[in-house]
XYZ file of C-alpha atoms in Angstrom:
311
model
C -61.210 56.867 64.144
C -60.043 53.752 62.324
C -58.459 54.378 58.927
C -56.012 52.474 56.807
C -52.662 54.111 56.166
C -52.441 55.758 52.762
C -49.668 53.461 51.562
C -51.708 50.378 52.564
C -54.885 51.208 50.692
C -55.838 52.376 47.192
C -56.975 55.917 46.518
C -60.544 54.998 47.495
C -63.841 56.705 48.238
C -63.792 55.504 51.863
C -60.652 57.479 52.677
C -61.811 60.473 50.653
C -65.007 60.830 52.670
C -63.103 60.566 55.957
C -60.626 63.223 54.848
C -63.337 65.629 53.698
C -65.339 65.207 56.900
C -62.220 65.684 59.031
C -61.081 68.770 57.127
C -64.496 70.439 57.392
C -64.491 69.775 61.122
C -60.855 70.611 61.866
C -59.977 73.151 59.168
C -56.303 72.239 59.180
C -54.267 69.937 56.932
C -51.940 69.267 59.860
C -54.837 68.413 62.183
C -56.286 65.959 59.643
C -52.854 64.356 59.335
C -52.597 63.942 63.106
C -56.065 62.438 63.369
C -55.931 60.059 60.407
C -52.249 59.263 59.936
C -52.464 60.070 56.237
C -49.590 61.826 54.525
C -50.192 65.581 54.197
C -49.451 65.547 50.481
C -51.967 62.745 50.114
C -54.571 64.748 52.066
C -54.157 67.667 49.674
C -54.613 65.294 46.759
C -57.854 64.019 48.270
C -59.198 67.556 48.731
C -58.122 68.719 45.271
C -59.747 65.726 43.616
C -63.079 66.729 45.151
C -62.635 70.370 44.176
C -62.174 71.629 47.734
C -59.959 74.690 48.002
C -57.943 74.402 51.200
C -56.190 77.165 53.080
C -52.588 76.994 54.162
C -53.338 79.440 56.998
C -56.626 79.596 58.909
C -57.615 83.177 59.683
C -60.180 84.011 62.362
C -62.033 87.186 63.130
C -62.653 87.450 66.857
C -65.502 89.344 68.461
C -63.041 91.393 70.500
C -65.812 93.647 71.859
C -66.980 90.679 73.975
C -63.922 91.194 76.145
C -64.576 94.876 76.851
C -66.784 93.696 79.707
C -68.203 90.276 80.567
C -71.917 90.361 79.785
C -73.040 86.722 79.685
C -72.853 83.492 81.666
C -71.009 81.797 78.796
C -68.285 84.463 78.693
C -67.910 84.239 82.485
C -67.575 80.467 82.102
C -64.795 81.007 79.567
C -63.007 83.374 81.948
C -63.197 80.826 84.759
C -61.812 78.118 82.511
C -58.939 80.410 81.510
C -58.124 81.080 85.170
C -57.783 77.342 85.796
C -56.335 76.030 82.538
C -55.423 78.947 80.272
C -51.935 79.547 78.888
C -50.709 83.088 78.263
C -47.666 84.261 76.303
C -46.106 87.499 75.107
C -43.901 86.978 72.088
C -40.377 88.319 72.229
C -40.607 90.171 68.934
C -40.968 93.817 68.045
C -44.749 93.507 68.095
C -44.914 91.953 71.601
C -47.882 89.877 70.442
C -50.209 88.560 73.154
C -51.297 84.930 72.788
C -53.990 83.084 74.724
C -54.489 79.305 74.553
C -56.856 76.842 76.169
C -55.634 73.262 75.785
C -57.749 70.231 76.764
C -57.720 66.509 76.122
C -58.836 65.785 72.567
C -61.982 64.057 73.848
C -63.127 67.398 75.273
C -62.943 69.243 71.938
C -66.688 69.916 71.903
C -66.572 72.451 74.741
C -63.759 74.322 72.958
C -65.829 74.394 69.772
C -68.718 75.898 71.734
C -66.448 78.591 73.161
C -64.997 79.177 69.703
C -68.433 79.673 68.163
C -69.085 82.272 70.869
C -65.974 84.393 70.389
C -65.229 83.929 66.668
C -67.152 85.823 64.013
C -67.935 83.286 61.291
C -68.170 79.566 60.797
C -65.770 77.044 62.296
C -63.574 75.193 62.673
C -62.435 77.001 65.777
C -59.827 74.598 67.166
C -56.798 72.598 66.141
C -55.400 69.311 67.396
C -51.902 68.406 68.502
C -50.000 65.526 70.047
C -47.455 65.535 72.836
C -45.787 62.442 74.279
C -48.364 60.207 72.648
C -51.378 62.123 73.977
C -53.825 64.023 71.785
C -54.993 67.522 72.670
C -57.538 70.024 71.373
C -56.340 73.639 71.250
C -58.313 76.878 71.164
C -55.840 79.651 70.399
C -56.417 83.411 70.340
C -53.696 85.396 68.599
C -55.794 88.366 67.507
C -53.986 91.457 68.803
C -57.181 93.151 69.988
C -58.975 90.191 71.594
C -55.957 88.662 73.333
C -54.751 92.033 74.660
C -58.199 92.689 76.165
C -58.077 89.288 77.885
C -54.706 90.217 79.409
C -56.215 93.502 80.580
C -58.791 91.569 82.623
C -56.007 90.351 84.911
C -54.394 87.422 83.084
C -50.633 87.154 82.616
C -47.889 84.642 81.685
C -46.638 82.150 84.297
C -49.891 82.567 86.199
C -49.895 79.335 88.230
C -48.875 80.837 91.569
C -49.983 84.439 91.106
C -53.288 84.593 89.205
C -56.105 86.224 91.164
C -59.798 86.628 90.459
C -60.603 90.087 89.134
C -64.300 90.926 89.646
C -64.498 91.950 85.990
C -63.941 88.293 85.033
C -67.402 87.385 86.320
C -69.197 90.612 85.456
C -68.741 92.030 88.953
C -70.726 89.185 90.482
C -73.597 88.994 87.983
C -72.358 85.736 86.443
C -70.264 84.407 89.295
C -71.900 80.948 89.345
C -70.927 80.332 85.717
C -67.432 81.657 86.418
C -67.115 79.077 89.204
C -68.342 76.408 86.763
C -65.456 77.350 84.463
C -63.020 77.102 87.371
C -64.425 73.705 88.278
C -64.329 72.328 84.733
C -60.684 73.343 84.595
C -59.210 72.132 87.895
C -62.076 70.608 89.843
C -63.617 67.153 89.980
C -66.484 65.112 91.292
C -64.925 62.178 93.078
C -66.597 58.876 93.777
C -65.541 56.335 96.367
C -66.809 53.796 98.860
C -66.588 53.451 102.584
C -67.057 50.295 104.583
C -70.113 50.161 106.845
C -70.747 47.355 109.356
C -74.021 46.769 111.165
C -75.407 43.792 113.116
C -78.590 43.797 111.062
C -77.181 44.080 107.543
C -73.600 42.953 107.968
C -70.781 44.457 105.897
C -71.709 46.907 103.170
C -69.734 49.278 100.976
C -71.501 52.626 100.814
C -70.937 54.745 97.750
C -69.999 58.353 98.459
C -69.527 61.383 96.262
C -67.700 64.631 96.819
C -66.191 67.692 95.184
C -62.596 68.844 95.201
C -60.776 71.757 93.578
C -57.025 72.340 93.359
C -55.402 75.723 92.788
C -53.195 78.466 94.177
C -53.901 80.274 97.440
C -55.824 83.142 95.825
C -58.170 81.082 93.633
C -58.917 78.519 96.342
C -59.621 81.304 98.849
C -62.034 82.893 96.360
C -63.778 79.543 95.827
C -63.887 78.762 99.555
C -65.495 82.146 100.281
C -68.022 81.571 97.472
C -68.972 78.170 98.897
C -69.353 79.426 102.471
C -71.455 82.352 101.272
C -73.777 79.887 99.540
C -74.099 77.649 102.592
C -71.733 74.919 101.395
C -69.506 73.877 104.294
C -66.089 72.894 102.962
C -62.439 72.628 103.937
C -59.392 74.350 102.471
C -55.917 72.994 103.143
C -52.447 72.836 101.654
C -51.867 69.905 99.342
C -49.566 67.502 101.284
C -47.147 67.415 98.344
C -46.474 71.138 98.772
C -46.114 71.417 102.547
C -42.355 71.930 102.391
C -42.337 74.072 99.249
C -42.270 77.841 99.037
C -45.092 78.027 96.491
C -48.077 76.091 97.730
C -51.095 74.464 96.112
C -54.337 74.205 98.088
C -57.301 71.842 97.983
C -60.924 72.833 98.595
C -63.116 69.851 99.394
C -66.580 68.774 100.614
C -68.492 65.502 100.397
C -71.956 65.597 101.992
C -74.689 64.539 99.556
C -76.819 67.614 100.207
C -73.839 69.910 99.621
C -72.793 68.190 96.385
C -76.352 68.482 95.090
C -76.582 72.159 96.052
C -73.229 72.930 94.410
C -74.375 71.358 91.130
C -77.642 73.282 91.206
C -75.710 76.531 91.601
C -73.038 76.089 88.952
C -75.214 74.399 86.308
C -78.034 76.888 86.673
C -77.301 79.253 83.777
C -74.366 78.571 81.425
C -75.202 76.691 78.239
C -71.551 75.666 77.935
C -70.030 73.051 80.241
C -67.779 70.005 80.187
C -70.039 67.042 79.513
C -68.020 64.339 81.272
C -68.211 66.229 84.571
C -71.883 67.025 84.084
C -72.478 63.316 83.419
C -70.826 62.434 86.730
C -73.055 64.926 88.535
C -76.145 63.409 86.899
C -74.942 59.961 87.991
C -74.757 61.327 91.517
C -78.352 62.598 91.265
C -79.524 59.173 90.123
C -77.735 57.628 93.063
C -79.276 59.853 95.734
C -82.682 59.189 94.151
C -81.833 55.502 94.694
C -81.860 54.620 91.001
C -78.373 53.287 91.779
C -77.970 51.234 94.969
C -74.697 51.091 96.816
C -75.535 47.539 97.964
C -74.977 46.412 94.372
C -71.259 47.086 94.825
C -70.657 44.228 97.287
C -67.759 42.894 95.266
C -65.721 45.984 96.163
C -63.465 44.862 99.009
C -61.403 48.032 99.275
C -62.179 51.705 98.855
C -61.348 53.401 95.591
C -61.673 56.801 93.983
C -62.613 57.929 90.497
C -62.116 61.553 89.529
C -63.757 63.420 86.660
């Protein structure tokens, strides 16, 4: 969003409208400041001038009963995303408060808003924004003592990278397992796209576009995913990431690349959940257009070396 700094522009209607729209969407003075670059005192002046009463603290009422048992594809998706990308803390105070956070790139804020609208009772905004080392992030935080504690009870814990396992309750004891896998994939998986060189006497040198799927995680999560894929007829490989061969704690990769398998995987994971990460879904739809020959690999003749894009 392009906006002039507050000290470089008069107190004008253009800035006012941007501030009001941003505050209604973000619900946080600090988040509006991070997005627009306007001084926080100036933001409050903008809101007061329009008669908007702002809150210094944003309270949320969570539908904590949703975490008693997972009863929908969307909740299973959320659980899968938490397994891959969730952050879990227990405060070192007398209350031992449990905190759950899901942090994504700011461009992916829409999926967090969708999850927020599912688990929060009332209107948004459901997320906040932050910056770290020049990068912008969207944050969905759960600090409600009932909701966050129930999430921990499903098998989540702090410092989960090497030790988190899939509890069957996370995917409704198998009823919503495809959407749970979609959440895993949106967190730490990707559709990759590359090219391989093909030489034939009839057609000469061509660069054939190829797609595949890869997922990176600890030994327990990748074993769960590998078993799920094999059970569904998707032949794949599971191996230790080369960067971790000599380390005590290891990260594994699950990978497959045949067109028929990539298509089948997408049909399985996108079959039910109404919530998903759009940029990865867009890459899958690009793949479908390619195998239907709406996109021709022969149009990529200028590519002289192989490359890989990951989404």
